[in-house]
Amino acid sequence: MNSHHFDNLIEPAQTTALMKELGLDAKKRFGQNFLIDARVLDKIIKGAEITKDDTVLEIGPGVGTMTQALSRAAGKVIAVEIDKDLIPVLEKTLAGCENVTVVNADIMDVDLCEIAAQAGRPIKVVANLPYYITTPILMKLLEEKVPIESITVMVQKEVAERMQAAPGGKDYGALSLAVQYYCEAEVIAKVPSNCFIPRPGVDSAVIKLTLRKDPRGNAGEEDTEHMFRLIRQSFSQRRKTLSNTLRADASLGISREAVETALSEMGLPADIRGERLSLKQFAELSKRV
Ligand code: SAM
């Protein structure tokens, strides 16, 4: 195999040829849909505002399509790929990319603070995320207090909508609240399914999350961890009232009466559900119970 032919995998013909030559099949269980659209890739790289001073964490490099572009733009790239069968492929497609380190691991097991510490400054995360595990990955990035400047990711269109959802609708939940608390969010591209091989069954969007410098206290909360435990529990059974779901988690140690008193003092009905509360109201409730 001549690696020369695989130096710009964003060209659909190169990705197809690579997969054919190596007998590669995209694995559904790992959410493998490889990007083959140069305009979308360009929007991601430009949107992420990567410079040679940056260390970029890429989650799921796949065959290395985006990694090749990141390598050209960034100072250093750390690419974490779960699929061990793709490691020898990445060795070939990234042969000329001296500033890329590939790590064969599940991103959920990786110590992200250690990676960021090596960078010496807040890192930028860029990824075409595997859709089966998008929310857990984003929650990990946001809640582990990793020094991150921005997260530019391809996600399912519906997930991008959930991140920006306002209280009251079915899209609103713990992910919306976490994203809105920690970040400013902006959709930078809408991406139809024909931009991938194989085509996913859903439309996608690229969303850029810019992390706030000091989110603590931005909702008026006193204890961020307590507020998010309460938020998580509030959405664990969406159809129940807040006073019922919150007392169901004994580890929170909150009684039904405490919730009802707090709600009434806040001027809210006793049978309200979590999906109606804004971030500020969750902060207020968290202080009171
Ligand atoms: N970045 C490539 C591209 O844009 O063409 C591939 C994107 S594909 C949607 C998602 C990638 O994430 C796949 O390569 C998949 O094997 C990898 N992946 C899936 N689950 C993962 C996990 N838990 N940790 C690390 N990588 C994972």
XYZ file of C-alpha atoms and ligand atoms in Angstrom:
316
model
C 0.000 0.000 0.000
C 1.258 3.435 -0.873
C 0.457 5.762 2.042
C 0.763 8.655 -0.395
C -2.737 7.916 -1.622
C -4.220 8.301 1.833
C -2.935 11.736 2.791
C -6.229 13.546 2.264
C -8.941 11.134 3.375
C -11.643 13.783 3.222
C -11.762 12.954 -0.499
C -14.435 10.251 -0.649
C -12.404 8.264 -3.195
C -9.475 8.006 -0.783
C -11.580 6.785 2.130
C -13.371 4.282 -0.100
C -10.073 3.030 -1.534
C -8.525 2.733 1.939
C -11.472 0.745 3.287
C -11.485 -1.507 0.241
C -7.748 -2.096 0.281
C -7.718 -2.988 3.983
C -11.030 -4.822 3.932
C -12.345 -2.412 6.579
C -15.980 -2.424 7.589
C -17.390 0.463 9.607
C -18.441 -0.916 13.009
C -21.938 0.018 14.022
C -21.382 -0.766 17.692
C -18.685 1.919 17.837
C -20.805 4.459 15.953
C -18.420 4.588 13.002
C -19.537 7.020 10.298
C -16.562 8.504 8.504
C -16.674 12.121 7.330
C -16.150 12.637 3.584
C -17.161 16.265 3.059
C -14.375 18.834 2.707
C -16.651 21.833 3.269
C -17.891 20.472 6.577
C -14.347 19.618 7.679
C -13.279 23.141 6.807
C -16.093 24.625 8.899
C -15.072 22.478 11.871
C -11.387 23.418 11.680
C -12.137 27.139 11.140
C -14.904 27.156 13.763
C -12.634 25.588 16.373
C -10.108 28.420 15.786
C -7.105 26.141 16.131
C -3.600 27.587 16.090
C -0.100 26.146 16.323
C -0.159 27.026 20.041
C -3.012 24.606 20.658
C -3.147 21.054 21.905
C -6.231 19.363 20.495
C -7.926 16.304 21.936
C -9.715 14.341 19.238
C -12.188 11.703 20.392
C -12.558 8.833 17.908
C -10.186 9.593 15.008
C -11.614 6.708 12.967
C -9.381 6.281 9.895
C -7.768 9.660 10.574
C -9.657 12.005 8.244
C -10.123 14.893 10.655
C -6.856 14.068 12.397
C -4.927 14.858 9.205
C -6.492 18.321 9.090
C -6.027 18.872 12.836
C -2.371 17.909 12.531
C -1.861 20.645 9.938
C -3.609 23.291 12.049
C -2.588 22.484 15.636
C 0.633 22.334 17.616
C -0.177 18.923 19.026
C -2.999 16.405 18.615
C -3.918 13.603 20.995
C -6.379 11.221 19.365
C -8.175 8.625 21.508
C -9.645 5.689 19.573
C -11.398 2.696 21.162
C -11.217 0.355 18.149
C -7.918 -1.526 18.214
C -8.405 -2.594 14.592
C -8.066 1.058 13.552
C -4.689 1.562 15.258
C -2.610 0.024 12.422
C -4.753 1.960 9.936
C -4.015 5.224 11.759
C -0.295 4.381 11.759
C -0.475 4.391 7.953
C -2.774 7.347 7.372
C -0.990 9.519 9.945
C 2.524 8.419 8.999
C 3.581 11.965 8.085
C 1.902 13.615 11.057
C 4.694 13.972 13.624
C 2.616 16.010 16.068
C -0.129 13.383 16.516
C -0.232 10.857 19.366
C -2.783 8.071 19.002
C -4.045 6.428 22.197
C -5.974 3.158 22.007
C -8.537 3.552 24.807
C -12.162 4.125 25.677
C -12.483 7.884 26.195
C -14.645 7.193 29.260
C -11.596 5.596 30.968
C -9.098 8.302 30.064
C -7.773 10.729 32.663
C -8.479 13.944 30.771
C -6.918 16.196 33.398
C -3.615 14.405 32.852
C -3.811 15.055 29.100
C -4.640 18.707 29.710
C -1.803 19.012 32.237
C 0.691 17.931 29.551
C -0.599 20.696 27.294
C 0.239 23.421 29.796
C -2.792 25.479 28.754
C -6.514 24.779 28.265
C -7.029 22.274 25.465
C -9.475 22.345 22.564
C -11.631 19.292 21.996
C -12.628 18.521 18.415
C -14.551 15.407 17.407
C -17.034 13.743 15.174
C -18.577 11.982 18.155
C -19.872 8.409 18.226
C -23.617 8.982 18.644
C -24.315 6.064 21.006
C -22.309 7.740 23.760
C -22.504 11.496 23.023
C -24.165 12.613 26.253
C -21.904 10.643 28.652
C -18.828 11.996 26.834
C -20.048 15.606 27.017
C -21.008 15.252 30.692
C -17.537 13.853 31.417
C -15.866 16.759 29.606
C -17.970 19.305 31.488
C -18.105 17.794 34.962
C -14.546 16.559 35.457
C -13.343 20.159 35.524
C -10.827 19.509 32.758
C -9.115 22.729 31.661
C -10.828 23.069 28.278
C -11.164 26.212 26.170
C -13.736 24.923 23.706
C -15.464 21.780 22.476
C -16.311 21.657 18.765
C -18.247 18.502 17.989
C -20.381 16.806 15.394
C -23.490 15.438 17.078
C -26.904 14.186 16.095
C -29.073 17.196 15.179
C -31.513 16.387 18.003
C -28.705 16.423 20.562
C -27.609 19.878 19.383
C -31.215 20.994 19.897
C -31.284 19.461 23.383
C -28.164 21.372 24.354
C -29.857 24.663 23.470
C -33.350 23.806 24.728
C -35.317 26.134 27.011
C -37.414 24.956 29.999
C -40.787 23.375 29.362
C -40.212 21.158 26.326
C -39.336 17.501 25.944
C -35.834 18.396 24.709
C -34.980 20.112 27.985
C -32.996 18.088 30.490
C -29.795 17.594 32.461
C -27.677 17.966 29.304
C -29.293 21.339 28.451
C -28.667 22.604 31.963
C -25.056 21.389 32.125
C -24.212 22.867 28.711
C -25.899 26.193 29.467
C -24.288 26.435 32.889
C -20.728 25.706 31.754
C -20.722 27.041 28.172
C -21.862 29.375 25.448
C -23.214 27.225 22.614
C -23.342 27.977 18.906
C -24.314 25.723 15.994
C -21.697 26.244 13.271
C -22.912 23.775 10.634
C -25.887 21.639 9.719
C -24.733 18.368 8.227
C -26.852 16.018 6.097
C -26.261 12.268 6.256
C -24.636 12.092 2.790
C -21.501 13.693 4.263
C -20.524 10.334 5.806
C -19.629 6.765 4.838
C -21.722 4.887 5.777
C -24.638 7.293 6.008
C -26.110 7.564 9.513
C -29.874 7.317 9.896
C -30.096 10.866 11.262
C -29.080 14.399 10.367
C -26.169 15.965 12.219
C -24.930 19.350 13.368
C -21.612 20.776 14.450
C -21.899 22.663 17.703
C -19.208 24.753 19.349
C -19.236 25.035 23.117
C -17.018 27.788 24.509
C -16.403 27.210 28.194
C -17.132 30.054 30.563
C -14.066 31.233 32.485
C -15.707 30.934 35.892
C -19.087 29.224 35.806
C -19.277 28.765 39.600
C -22.048 30.934 40.914
C -23.313 31.870 37.447
C -26.746 30.530 38.301
C -26.580 31.971 41.819
C -25.960 28.503 43.320
C -23.882 27.918 46.431
C -22.881 24.327 45.742
C -22.607 23.376 42.058
C -22.218 19.672 42.774
C -25.343 19.553 44.926
C -27.300 21.504 42.290
C -26.344 19.059 39.538
C -27.125 16.002 41.689
C -30.542 17.513 42.231
C -30.929 18.300 38.510
C -29.918 14.774 37.501
C -32.379 13.244 39.939
C -35.125 15.659 38.817
C -34.905 14.310 35.253
C -34.417 10.653 36.172
C -38.178 10.126 36.019
C -39.406 12.976 33.901
C -43.102 12.303 34.353
C -43.057 12.455 38.138
C -43.431 15.644 40.127
C -40.303 17.144 41.658
C -41.386 16.380 45.213
C -41.790 12.712 44.275
C -38.562 12.230 42.313
C -36.361 14.122 44.726
C -37.366 12.187 47.822
C -36.871 8.924 45.878
C -33.091 9.400 46.030
C -32.287 8.700 49.683
C -28.665 9.822 49.242
C -29.864 13.368 48.600
C -31.609 13.291 51.987
C -34.441 15.574 50.922
C -37.964 15.100 52.260
C -41.138 15.711 50.329
C -42.065 18.463 52.801
C -38.769 20.255 52.292
C -39.307 20.330 48.523
C -42.915 21.484 48.857
C -42.004 24.245 51.298
C -39.175 25.452 49.059
C -41.412 25.406 45.962
C -44.138 27.324 47.722
C -41.651 29.937 48.976
C -40.417 30.272 45.410
C -43.989 30.834 44.227
C -44.122 27.557 42.296
C -46.923 24.956 42.364
C -46.379 21.906 44.601
C -46.954 19.471 41.719
C -44.463 21.051 39.281
C -42.127 18.843 37.234
C -38.397 19.391 36.822
C -38.719 20.182 33.132
C -40.386 23.511 33.965
C -37.584 24.885 36.147
C -34.933 27.227 34.763
C -31.270 26.968 35.762
C -31.726 29.868 38.219
C -34.749 28.148 39.774
C -32.777 24.923 40.203
C -30.036 26.965 41.869
C -32.583 28.535 44.212
C -34.160 25.166 45.015
C -30.731 23.644 45.620
C -29.937 26.369 48.161
C -33.220 25.849 49.974
C -33.258 22.060 50.380
N -13.273 11.099 13.324
C -13.662 10.131 12.287
C -14.322 10.876 11.143
O -14.745 12.023 11.365
O -14.419 10.325 10.065
C -14.576 9.034 12.848
C -15.848 9.492 13.522
S -16.927 8.178 13.975
C -18.481 9.047 14.007
C -16.687 7.928 15.727
C -15.337 7.322 16.125
O -15.273 7.183 17.558
C -15.098 5.915 15.574
O -13.796 5.845 15.053
C -15.244 4.996 16.792
O -14.505 3.806 16.697
C -14.755 5.908 17.915
N -15.276 5.567 19.253
C -16.476 5.015 19.561
N -16.626 4.890 20.887
C -15.494 5.387 21.456
C -15.042 5.521 22.805
N -15.820 5.134 23.827
N -13.814 6.034 23.029
C -13.019 6.425 21.980
N -13.409 6.337 20.688
C -14.621 5.823 20.422
